[in-house]
CSV table of N, CA, C and O in Angstrom, one decimal:
chain,number,residue,atom,x,y,z
A,18,UNK,N,0.8,-1.2,0.0
A,18,UNK,CA,0.0,0.0,0.0
A,18,UNK,C,0.9,1.2,0.0
A,18,UNK,O,1.8,1.4,0.8
A,19,UNK,N,0.7,2.1,-0.9
A,19,UNK,CA,1.4,3.4,-1.0
A,19,UNK,C,0.6,4.5,-0.2
A,19,UNK,O,-0.6,4.6,-0.3
A,20,UNK,N,1.3,5.3,0.6
A,20,UNK,CA,0.7,6.3,1.5
A,20,UNK,C,1.2,7.6,1.1
A,20,UNK,O,2.4,7.8,0.8
A,21,UNK,N,0.3,8.6,1.1
A,21,UNK,CA,0.6,10.0,0.7
A,21,UNK,C,0.0,10.9,1.7
A,21,UNK,O,-1.1,10.6,2.2
A,22,UNK,N,0.6,12.1,1.8
A,22,UNK,CA,0.0,13.2,2.6
A,22,UNK,C,0.1,14.5,1.8
A,22,UNK,O,1.2,14.8,1.2
A,23,UNK,N,-1.0,15.1,1.7
A,23,UNK,CA,-1.2,16.4,0.9
A,23,UNK,C,-1.7,17.4,1.9
A,23,UNK,O,-2.6,17.1,2.7
A,24,UNK,N,-1.1,18.6,1.8
A,24,UNK,CA,-1.6,19.7,2.6
A,24,UNK,C,-2.1,20.8,1.7
A,24,UNK,O,-1.4,21.2,0.7
A,25,UNK,N,-3.3,21.4,2.1
A,25,UNK,CA,-3.8,22.5,1.3
A,25,UNK,C,-4.2,23.6,2.4
A,25,UNK,O,-4.9,23.4,3.3
A,26,UNK,N,-3.7,24.8,2.1
A,26,UNK,CA,-4.0,25.9,2.9
A,26,UNK,C,-5.4,26.5,2.5
A,26,UNK,O,-5.5,26.8,1.3
A,27,UNK,N,-6.3,26.6,3.4
A,27,UNK,CA,-7.7,27.1,3.1
A,27,UNK,C,-7.8,28.6,3.5
A,27,UNK,O,-7.3,28.9,4.6
A,28,UNK,N,-8.3,29.4,2.7
A,28,UNK,CA,-8.5,30.8,3.1
A,28,UNK,C,-9.4,30.9,4.4
A,28,UNK,O,-10.4,30.1,4.4
A,29,UNK,N,-9.0,31.7,5.4
A,29,UNK,CA,-9.8,31.7,6.6
A,29,UNK,C,-11.3,31.9,6.5
A,29,UNK,O,-12.1,31.3,7.2
A,30,UNK,N,-11.6,32.7,5.5
A,30,UNK,CA,-13.1,33.1,5.3
A,30,UNK,C,-13.9,31.9,4.8
A,30,UNK,O,-15.1,31.9,4.7
A,31,UNK,N,-13.2,30.8,4.3
A,31,UNK,CA,-13.8,29.7,3.7
A,31,UNK,C,-13.6,28.4,4.6
A,31,UNK,O,-14.1,27.3,4.2
A,32,UNK,N,-13.0,28.5,5.7
A,32,UNK,CA,-12.7,27.4,6.6
A,32,UNK,C,-13.9,26.6,7.0
A,32,UNK,O,-14.0,25.4,6.9
A,33,UNK,N,-14.9,27.4,7.5
A,33,UNK,CA,-16.2,26.7,7.9
A,33,UNK,C,-16.9,26.0,6.8
A,33,UNK,O,-17.3,24.8,7.0
A,34,UNK,N,-16.9,26.6,5.6
A,34,UNK,CA,-17.6,25.9,4.5
A,34,UNK,C,-16.8,24.7,4.1
A,34,UNK,O,-17.4,23.6,3.8
A,35,UNK,N,-15.5,24.8,4.1
A,35,UNK,CA,-14.6,23.7,3.7
A,35,UNK,C,-14.8,22.5,4.7
A,35,UNK,O,-15.0,21.3,4.2
A,36,UNK,N,-14.8,22.8,6.0
A,36,UNK,CA,-15.0,21.7,6.9
A,36,UNK,C,-16.4,21.1,6.7
A,36,UNK,O,-16.6,19.9,6.7
A,37,UNK,N,-17.4,21.9,6.6
A,37,UNK,CA,-18.8,21.4,6.4
A,37,UNK,C,-19.0,20.5,5.2
A,37,UNK,O,-19.6,19.5,5.3
A,38,UNK,N,-18.4,20.9,4.1
A,38,UNK,CA,-18.6,20.1,2.9
A,38,UNK,C,-17.9,18.7,3.0
A,38,UNK,O,-18.3,17.7,2.4
A,39,UNK,N,-16.9,18.6,3.9
A,39,UNK,CA,-16.2,17.4,4.1
A,39,UNK,C,-16.9,16.5,5.2
A,39,UNK,O,-16.8,15.3,5.1
A,40,UNK,N,-17.6,17.2,6.1
A,40,UNK,CA,-18.4,16.4,7.1
A,40,UNK,C,-19.6,15.9,6.4
A,40,UNK,O,-20.1,14.8,6.7
A,41,UNK,N,-20.1,16.6,5.4
A,41,UNK,CA,-21.3,16.2,4.6
A,41,UNK,C,-21.0,16.1,3.1
A,41,UNK,O,-21.5,16.9,2.3
A,42,UNK,N,-20.1,15.2,2.7
A,42,UNK,CA,-19.6,15.2,1.3
A,42,UNK,C,-20.7,14.6,0.4
A,42,UNK,O,-21.7,14.0,0.8
A,43,UNK,N,-20.6,15.0,-0.9
A,43,UNK,CA,-21.5,14.5,-1.9
A,43,UNK,C,-21.2,13.0,-2.1
A,43,UNK,O,-20.1,12.6,-2.3
A,44,UNK,N,-22.3,12.2,-2.2
A,44,UNK,CA,-22.1,10.8,-2.3
A,44,UNK,C,-21.4,10.4,-3.6
A,44,UNK,O,-20.6,9.5,-3.7
A,45,UNK,N,-21.7,11.2,-4.7
A,45,UNK,CA,-21.1,10.9,-6.0
A,45,UNK,C,-19.6,11.2,-5.9
A,45,UNK,O,-18.8,10.5,-6.6
A,46,UNK,N,-19.1,12.1,-5.1
A,46,UNK,CA,-17.7,12.4,-5.0
A,46,UNK,C,-17.0,11.2,-4.2
A,46,UNK,O,-15.9,10.8,-4.6
A,47,UNK,N,-17.7,10.7,-3.2
A,47,UNK,CA,-17.1,9.5,-2.5
A,47,UNK,C,-16.9,8.4,-3.4
A,47,UNK,O,-15.9,7.7,-3.4
A,48,UNK,N,-17.9,8.1,-4.2
A,48,UNK,CA,-17.8,7.0,-5.2
A,48,UNK,C,-16.7,7.2,-6.2
A,48,UNK,O,-16.0,6.3,-6.6
A,49,UNK,N,-16.6,8.5,-6.7
A,49,UNK,CA,-15.6,8.8,-7.7
A,49,UNK,C,-14.2,8.6,-7.1
A,49,UNK,O,-13.3,8.1,-7.8
A,50,UNK,N,-14.0,9.0,-5.8
A,50,UNK,CA,-12.7,8.8,-5.2
A,50,UNK,C,-12.3,7.3,-5.1
A,50,UNK,O,-11.2,6.9,-5.5
A,51,UNK,N,-13.3,6.5,-4.7
A,51,UNK,CA,-13.0,5.0,-4.7
A,51,UNK,C,-12.8,4.5,-6.1
A,51,UNK,O,-11.8,3.7,-6.3
A,52,UNK,N,-13.6,4.9,-7.0
A,52,UNK,CA,-13.4,4.4,-8.4
A,52,UNK,C,-12.1,4.8,-9.1
A,52,UNK,O,-11.6,4.1,-9.9
A,53,UNK,N,-11.6,5.9,-8.6
A,53,UNK,CA,-10.3,6.4,-9.1
A,53,UNK,C,-9.1,5.6,-8.6
A,53,UNK,O,-8.0,5.6,-9.2
A,54,UNK,N,-9.4,4.8,-7.6
A,54,UNK,CA,-8.3,3.8,-7.1
A,54,UNK,C,-7.9,4.0,-5.7
A,54,UNK,O,-7.1,3.2,-5.2
A,55,UNK,N,-8.3,5.1,-5.1
A,55,UNK,CA,-7.9,5.3,-3.7
A,55,UNK,C,-8.5,4.3,-2.8
A,55,UNK,O,-9.7,4.0,-2.9
A,56,UNK,N,-7.8,3.7,-1.9
A,56,UNK,CA,-8.3,2.7,-1.0
A,56,UNK,C,-8.6,3.3,0.4
A,56,UNK,O,-9.4,2.7,1.1
A,57,UNK,N,-8.0,4.5,0.6
A,57,UNK,CA,-8.3,5.1,1.9
A,57,UNK,C,-8.0,6.6,1.7
A,57,UNK,O,-7.0,7.0,1.1
A,58,UNK,N,-8.8,7.4,2.4
A,58,UNK,CA,-8.6,8.9,2.4
A,58,UNK,C,-9.1,9.4,3.7
A,58,UNK,O,-10.3,9.0,4.1
A,59,UNK,N,-8.4,10.1,4.4
A,59,UNK,CA,-8.8,10.8,5.7
A,59,UNK,C,-8.3,12.2,5.7
A,59,UNK,O,-7.2,12.5,5.2
A,60,UNK,N,-9.2,13.1,6.1
A,60,UNK,CA,-8.8,14.5,6.1
A,60,UNK,C,-8.9,15.1,7.5
A,60,UNK,O,-9.9,14.9,8.2
A,61,UNK,N,-7.8,15.8,7.9
A,61,UNK,CA,-7.8,16.4,9.2
A,61,UNK,C,-7.7,17.9,8.9
A,61,UNK,O,-7.1,18.3,7.9
A,62,UNK,N,-8.1,18.7,9.8
A,62,UNK,CA,-8.1,20.2,9.6
A,62,UNK,C,-7.5,20.8,10.9
A,62,UNK,O,-7.9,20.6,12.0
A,63,UNK,N,-6.5,21.7,10.6
A,63,UNK,CA,-5.8,22.4,11.7
A,63,UNK,C,-5.3,23.7,11.3
A,63,UNK,O,-4.5,23.8,10.3
A,64,UNK,N,-5.8,24.8,11.9
A,64,UNK,CA,-5.4,26.2,11.6
A,64,UNK,C,-5.4,26.5,10.1
A,64,UNK,O,-4.4,26.9,9.5
A,65,UNK,N,-6.5,26.3,9.5
A,65,UNK,CA,-6.7,26.5,8.1
A,65,UNK,C,-5.8,25.6,7.2
A,65,UNK,O,-5.7,25.9,6.0
A,66,UNK,N,-5.3,24.6,7.7
A,66,UNK,CA,-4.6,23.6,6.9
A,66,UNK,C,-5.4,22.3,6.8
A,66,UNK,O,-5.8,21.7,7.8
A,67,UNK,N,-5.7,21.9,5.6
A,67,UNK,CA,-6.4,20.7,5.3
A,67,UNK,C,-5.3,19.6,5.1
A,67,UNK,O,-4.4,19.8,4.2
A,68,UNK,N,-5.2,18.6,5.9
A,68,UNK,CA,-4.2,17.6,5.9
A,68,UNK,C,-4.8,16.3,5.4
A,68,UNK,O,-5.7,15.8,6.1
A,69,UNK,N,-4.5,15.9,4.2
A,69,UNK,CA,-5.2,14.8,3.5
A,69,UNK,C,-4.2,13.6,3.5
A,69,UNK,O,-3.2,13.6,2.8
A,70,UNK,N,-4.7,12.5,4.1
A,70,UNK,CA,-3.9,11.2,4.1
A,70,UNK,C,-4.6,10.3,3.0
A,70,UNK,O,-5.8,10.2,3.0
A,71,UNK,N,-3.8,9.8,2.1
A,71,UNK,CA,-4.3,9.0,1.0
A,71,UNK,C,-3.5,7.7,0.9
A,71,UNK,O,-2.3,7.6,1.2
A,72,UNK,N,-4.2,6.6,0.6
A,72,UNK,CA,-3.6,5.3,0.3
A,72,UNK,C,-4.0,4.9,-1.1
A,72,UNK,O,-5.2,5.0,-1.5
A,73,UNK,N,-3.0,4.3,-1.8
A,73,UNK,CA,-3.2,3.7,-3.1
A,73,UNK,C,-2.7,2.3,-3.1
A,73,UNK,O,-1.7,2.1,-2.4
A,74,UNK,N,-3.3,1.4,-3.9
A,74,UNK,CA,-2.7,0.1,-3.9
A,74,UNK,C,-1.3,0.0,-4.5
A,74,UNK,O,-1.0,0.9,-5.3
A,75,UNK,N,-0.6,-1.0,-4.1
A,75,UNK,CA,0.8,-1.2,-4.7
A,75,UNK,C,0.6,-1.2,-6.3
A,75,UNK,O,-0.4,-1.7,-6.8
A,76,UNK,N,1.5,-0.6,-7.0
A,76,UNK,CA,1.5,-0.6,-8.4
A,76,UNK,C,0.7,0.6,-9.0
A,76,UNK,O,0.6,0.8,-10.2
A,77,UNK,N,0.2,1.4,-8.1
A,77,UNK,CA,-0.6,2.6,-8.5
A,77,UNK,C,-0.1,3.8,-7.7
A,77,UNK,O,0.1,3.7,-6.5
A,78,UNK,N,0.1,5.0,-8.3
A,78,UNK,CA,0.6,6.2,-7.6
A,78,UNK,C,-0.6,7.1,-7.3
A,78,UNK,O,-1.6,7.0,-8.0
A,79,UNK,N,-0.3,8.0,-6.5
A,79,UNK,CA,-1.3,9.1,-6.2
A,79,UNK,C,-1.6,9.9,-7.4
A,79,UNK,O,-2.7,10.2,-7.7
A,80,UNK,N,-0.5,10.1,-8.2
A,80,UNK,CA,-0.7,10.9,-9.5
A,80,UNK,C,-1.7,10.2,-10.4
A,80,UNK,O,-2.5,10.9,-11.1
A,81,UNK,N,-1.5,8.9,-10.5
A,81,UNK,CA,-2.4,8.1,-11.4
A,81,UNK,C,-3.9,8.2,-10.9
A,81,UNK,O,-4.8,8.4,-11.7
A,82,UNK,N,-4.1,7.9,-9.6
A,82,UNK,CA,-5.4,8.0,-9.0
A,82,UNK,C,-6.0,9.4,-9.2
A,82,UNK,O,-7.2,9.6,-9.5
A,83,UNK,N,-5.2,10.4,-8.9
A,83,UNK,CA,-5.6,11.8,-9.0
A,83,UNK,C,-6.1,12.2,-10.4
A,83,UNK,O,-7.1,12.8,-10.6
A,84,UNK,N,-5.3,11.7,-11.4
A,84,UNK,CA,-5.6,12.0,-12.8
A,84,UNK,C,-7.0,11.4,-13.1
A,84,UNK,O,-7.8,12.0,-13.8
A,85,UNK,N,-7.2,10.1,-12.7
A,85,UNK,CA,-8.5,9.5,-13.0
A,85,UNK,C,-9.7,10.3,-12.3
A,85,UNK,O,-10.7,10.5,-12.8
A,86,UNK,N,-9.4,10.7,-11.0
A,86,UNK,CA,-10.4,11.4,-10.3
A,86,UNK,C,-10.7,12.8,-10.9
A,86,UNK,O,-11.9,13.1,-11.2
A,87,UNK,N,-9.7,13.5,-11.3
A,87,UNK,CA,-9.9,14.8,-11.9
A,87,UNK,C,-10.6,14.8,-13.2
A,87,UNK,O,-11.2,15.8,-13.7
A,88,UNK,N,-10.6,13.6,-13.9
A,88,UNK,CA,-11.2,13.5,-15.2
A,88,UNK,C,-12.8,13.3,-15.1
A,88,UNK,O,-13.5,13.4,-16.1
A,89,UNK,N,-13.3,13.1,-13.9
A,89,UNK,CA,-14.7,12.8,-13.7
A,89,UNK,C,-15.5,14.2,-13.6
A,89,UNK,O,-14.9,15.2,-13.2
A,90,UNK,N,-16.7,14.1,-14.1
A,90,UNK,CA,-17.6,15.3,-14.1
A,90,UNK,C,-17.8,15.8,-12.6
A,90,UNK,O,-17.8,17.0,-12.4
A,91,UNK,N,-18.0,14.9,-11.7
A,91,UNK,CA,-18.3,15.3,-10.3
A,91,UNK,C,-17.1,16.0,-9.7
A,91,UNK,O,-17.2,16.9,-9.0
A,92,UNK,N,-15.9,15.5,-10.0
A,92,UNK,CA,-14.7,16.2,-9.5
A,92,UNK,C,-14.5,17.5,-10.1
A,92,UNK,O,-14.1,18.5,-9.4
A,93,UNK,N,-14.8,17.7,-11.4
A,93,UNK,CA,-14.7,19.0,-12.0
A,93,UNK,C,-15.7,20.0,-11.3
A,93,UNK,O,-15.3,21.1,-11.1
A,94,UNK,N,-16.9,19.5,-11.0
A,94,UNK,CA,-17.8,20.3,-10.3
A,94,UNK,C,-17.4,20.7,-8.9
A,94,UNK,O,-17.5,21.8,-8.4
A,95,UNK,N,-16.8,19.7,-8.2
A,95,UNK,CA,-16.2,19.9,-6.9
A,95,UNK,C,-15.1,20.9,-6.9
A,95,UNK,O,-15.1,21.8,-6.1
A,96,UNK,N,-14.2,20.8,-7.9
A,96,UNK,CA,-13.1,21.7,-8.0
A,96,UNK,C,-13.5,23.1,-8.2
A,96,UNK,O,-13.0,24.1,-7.7
A,97,UNK,N,-14.6,23.3,-9.1
A,97,UNK,CA,-15.1,24.6,-9.4
A,97,UNK,C,-15.6,25.3,-8.1
A,97,UNK,O,-15.3,26.5,-7.8
A,98,UNK,N,-16.2,24.5,-7.2
A,98,UNK,CA,-16.7,25.0,-5.9
A,98,UNK,C,-15.6,25.3,-4.9
A,98,UNK,O,-15.6,26.3,-4.3
A,99,UNK,N,-14.7,24.3,-4.8
A,99,UNK,CA,-13.7,24.4,-3.7
A,99,UNK,C,-12.4,25.1,-4.0
A,99,UNK,O,-11.8,25.7,-3.1
A,100,UNK,N,-11.9,25.0,-5.2
A,100,UNK,CA,-10.6,25.6,-5.5
A,100,UNK,C,-10.5,27.1,-5.2
A,100,UNK,O,-9.4,27.5,-4.7
A,101,UNK,N,-11.5,27.9,-5.4
A,101,UNK,CA,-11.4,29.3,-5.0
A,101,UNK,C,-11.2,29.5,-3.5
A,101,UNK,O,-10.9,30.5,-3.0
A,102,UNK,N,-11.5,28.4,-2.7
A,102,UNK,CA,-11.3,28.5,-1.2
A,102,UNK,C,-9.9,28.3,-0.8
A,102,UNK,O,-9.5,28.6,0.3
A,103,UNK,N,-9.0,27.9,-1.7
A,103,UNK,CA,-7.6,27.6,-1.4
A,103,UNK,C,-6.8,28.8,-1.4
A,103,UNK,O,-6.8,29.6,-2.4
A,104,UNK,N,-5.9,29.0,-0.4
A,104,UNK,CA,-5.0,30.1,-0.4
A,104,UNK,C,-3.7,29.8,-1.2
A,104,UNK,O,-3.0,30.7,-1.6
A,105,UNK,N,-3.4,28.5,-1.4
A,105,UNK,CA,-2.3,28.1,-2.1
A,105,UNK,C,-2.5,26.8,-2.8
A,105,UNK,O,-3.4,26.1,-2.3
A,106,UNK,N,-1.8,26.4,-3.8
A,106,UNK,CA,-2.0,25.1,-4.4
A,106,UNK,C,-1.7,23.9,-3.4
A,106,UNK,O,-0.9,24.1,-2.5
A,107,UNK,N,-2.2,22.8,-3.6
A,107,UNK,CA,-1.9,21.6,-2.7
A,107,UNK,C,-0.4,21.3,-2.8
A,107,UNK,O,0.2,21.4,-3.9
A,108,UNK,N,0.1,20.8,-1.7
A,108,UNK,CA,1.5,20.4,-1.6
A,108,UNK,C,1.6,19.0,-1.1
A,108,UNK,O,1.0,18.6,-0.1
A,109,UNK,N,2.3,18.1,-1.9
A,109,UNK,CA,2.5,16.7,-1.5
A,109,UNK,C,3.7,16.7,-0.5
A,109,UNK,O,4.8,17.2,-0.9
A,110,UNK,N,3.5,16.2,0.7
A,110,UNK,CA,4.6,16.1,1.7
A,110,UNK,C,5.5,15.0,1.4
A,110,UNK,O,5.1,13.9,1.0
A,111,UNK,N,6.8,15.2,1.8
A,111,UNK,CA,7.8,14.1,1.7
A,111,UNK,C,7.7,13.3,3.0
A,111,UNK,O,7.7,13.9,4.1
A,112,UNK,N,7.7,12.0,2.9
A,112,UNK,CA,7.7,11.1,4.0
A,112,UNK,C,9.1,11.0,4.5
A,112,UNK,O,10.0,10.7,3.7
A,113,UNK,N,9.3,11.2,5.8
A,113,UNK,CA,10.7,11.2,6.4
A,113,UNK,C,10.7,10.1,7.5
A,113,UNK,O,11.8,9.9,8.0
A,114,UNK,N,9.6,9.5,7.9
A,114,UNK,CA,9.6,8.5,9.0
A,114,UNK,C,8.4,7.6,8.8
A,114,UNK,O,7.3,8.0,8.5
A,115,UNK,N,8.7,6.3,9.0
A,115,UNK,CA,7.6,5.3,8.9
A,115,UNK,C,8.0,4.2,9.9
A,115,UNK,O,9.0,3.5,9.7
A,116,UNK,N,7.3,4.2,11.1
A,116,UNK,CA,7.7,3.3,12.2
A,116,UNK,C,7.9,1.8,11.7
A,116,UNK,O,8.9,1.2,11.9
A,117,UNK,N,6.9,1.3,11.0
A,117,UNK,CA,6.9,-0.1,10.5
A,117,UNK,C,8.1,-0.3,9.6
A,117,UNK,O,8.8,-1.3,9.8
A,118,UNK,N,8.4,0.6,8.7
A,118,UNK,CA,9.5,0.4,7.8
A,118,UNK,C,10.8,0.5,8.5
A,118,UNK,O,11.7,-0.3,8.2
A,119,UNK,N,10.9,1.5,9.4
A,119,UNK,CA,12.2,1.7,10.0
A,119,UNK,C,12.5,0.7,11.1
A,119,UNK,O,13.7,0.4,11.4
A,120,UNK,N,11.5,0.0,11.6
A,120,UNK,CA,11.8,-1.1,12.5
A,120,UNK,C,12.2,-2.3,11.7
A,120,UNK,O,12.8,-3.3,12.2
A,121,UNK,N,11.9,-2.3,10.4
A,121,UNK,CA,12.3,-3.4,9.5
A,121,UNK,C,13.6,-3.1,8.7
A,121,UNK,O,14.6,-2.9,9.3
A,122,UNK,N,13.4,-2.9,7.4
A,122,UNK,CA,14.6,-2.7,6.6
A,122,UNK,C,15.0,-1.3,6.4
A,122,UNK,O,16.0,-1.0,5.7
A,123,UNK,N,14.2,-0.3,6.9
A,123,UNK,CA,14.5,1.1,6.7
A,123,UNK,C,13.5,1.8,5.9
A,123,UNK,O,12.6,1.1,5.3
A,124,UNK,N,13.5,3.1,5.8
A,124,UNK,CA,12.5,3.9,5.1
A,124,UNK,C,12.5,3.5,3.6
A,124,UNK,O,13.5,3.5,3.0
A,125,UNK,N,11.3,3.2,3.1
A,125,UNK,CA,11.2,2.9,1.7
A,125,UNK,C,10.5,4.1,1.0
A,125,UNK,O,9.6,4.7,1.6
A,126,UNK,N,10.8,4.4,-0.3
A,126,UNK,CA,10.1,5.4,-1.0
A,126,UNK,C,8.7,5.0,-1.3
A,126,UNK,O,8.4,3.8,-1.6
A,127,UNK,N,7.8,5.9,-1.3
A,127,UNK,CA,6.4,5.6,-1.7
A,127,UNK,C,6.2,6.1,-3.2
A,127,UNK,O,6.9,6.8,-3.7
C-alpha cells in the first residue's frame, strides 16, 4: 500500500464551508474517489490547513489515481466550488519517517 500526505491551505473566510462540505460530502464524490483507485482517504483540519492522508494500492501512484479522479464530471464540479477557497496550491509532503518500515529494513520510498 502506498501512502501519501497532501496539505492545502484554506482561506480563513472559507474554513467553515470547507469543513462542512467534508463532514457532509457528496455521495457521487465519495464514489468517484473510490473508483479512481484510492483505497483510503482521511482529512484532518488544523489552523486553516487541510491535511489529507491517502492510500493507493501497490502498483498505483497518487498521481495516477488523482488523474482518474480529476477526469470525472463530479470532481470537475467539486473543484469549481472548492478551488477558490484555497490560499495556495496543494503540496504533497515528503515522508521522512515510517515506524513499521524503520523497524524493518529502513525507510522505503512511496
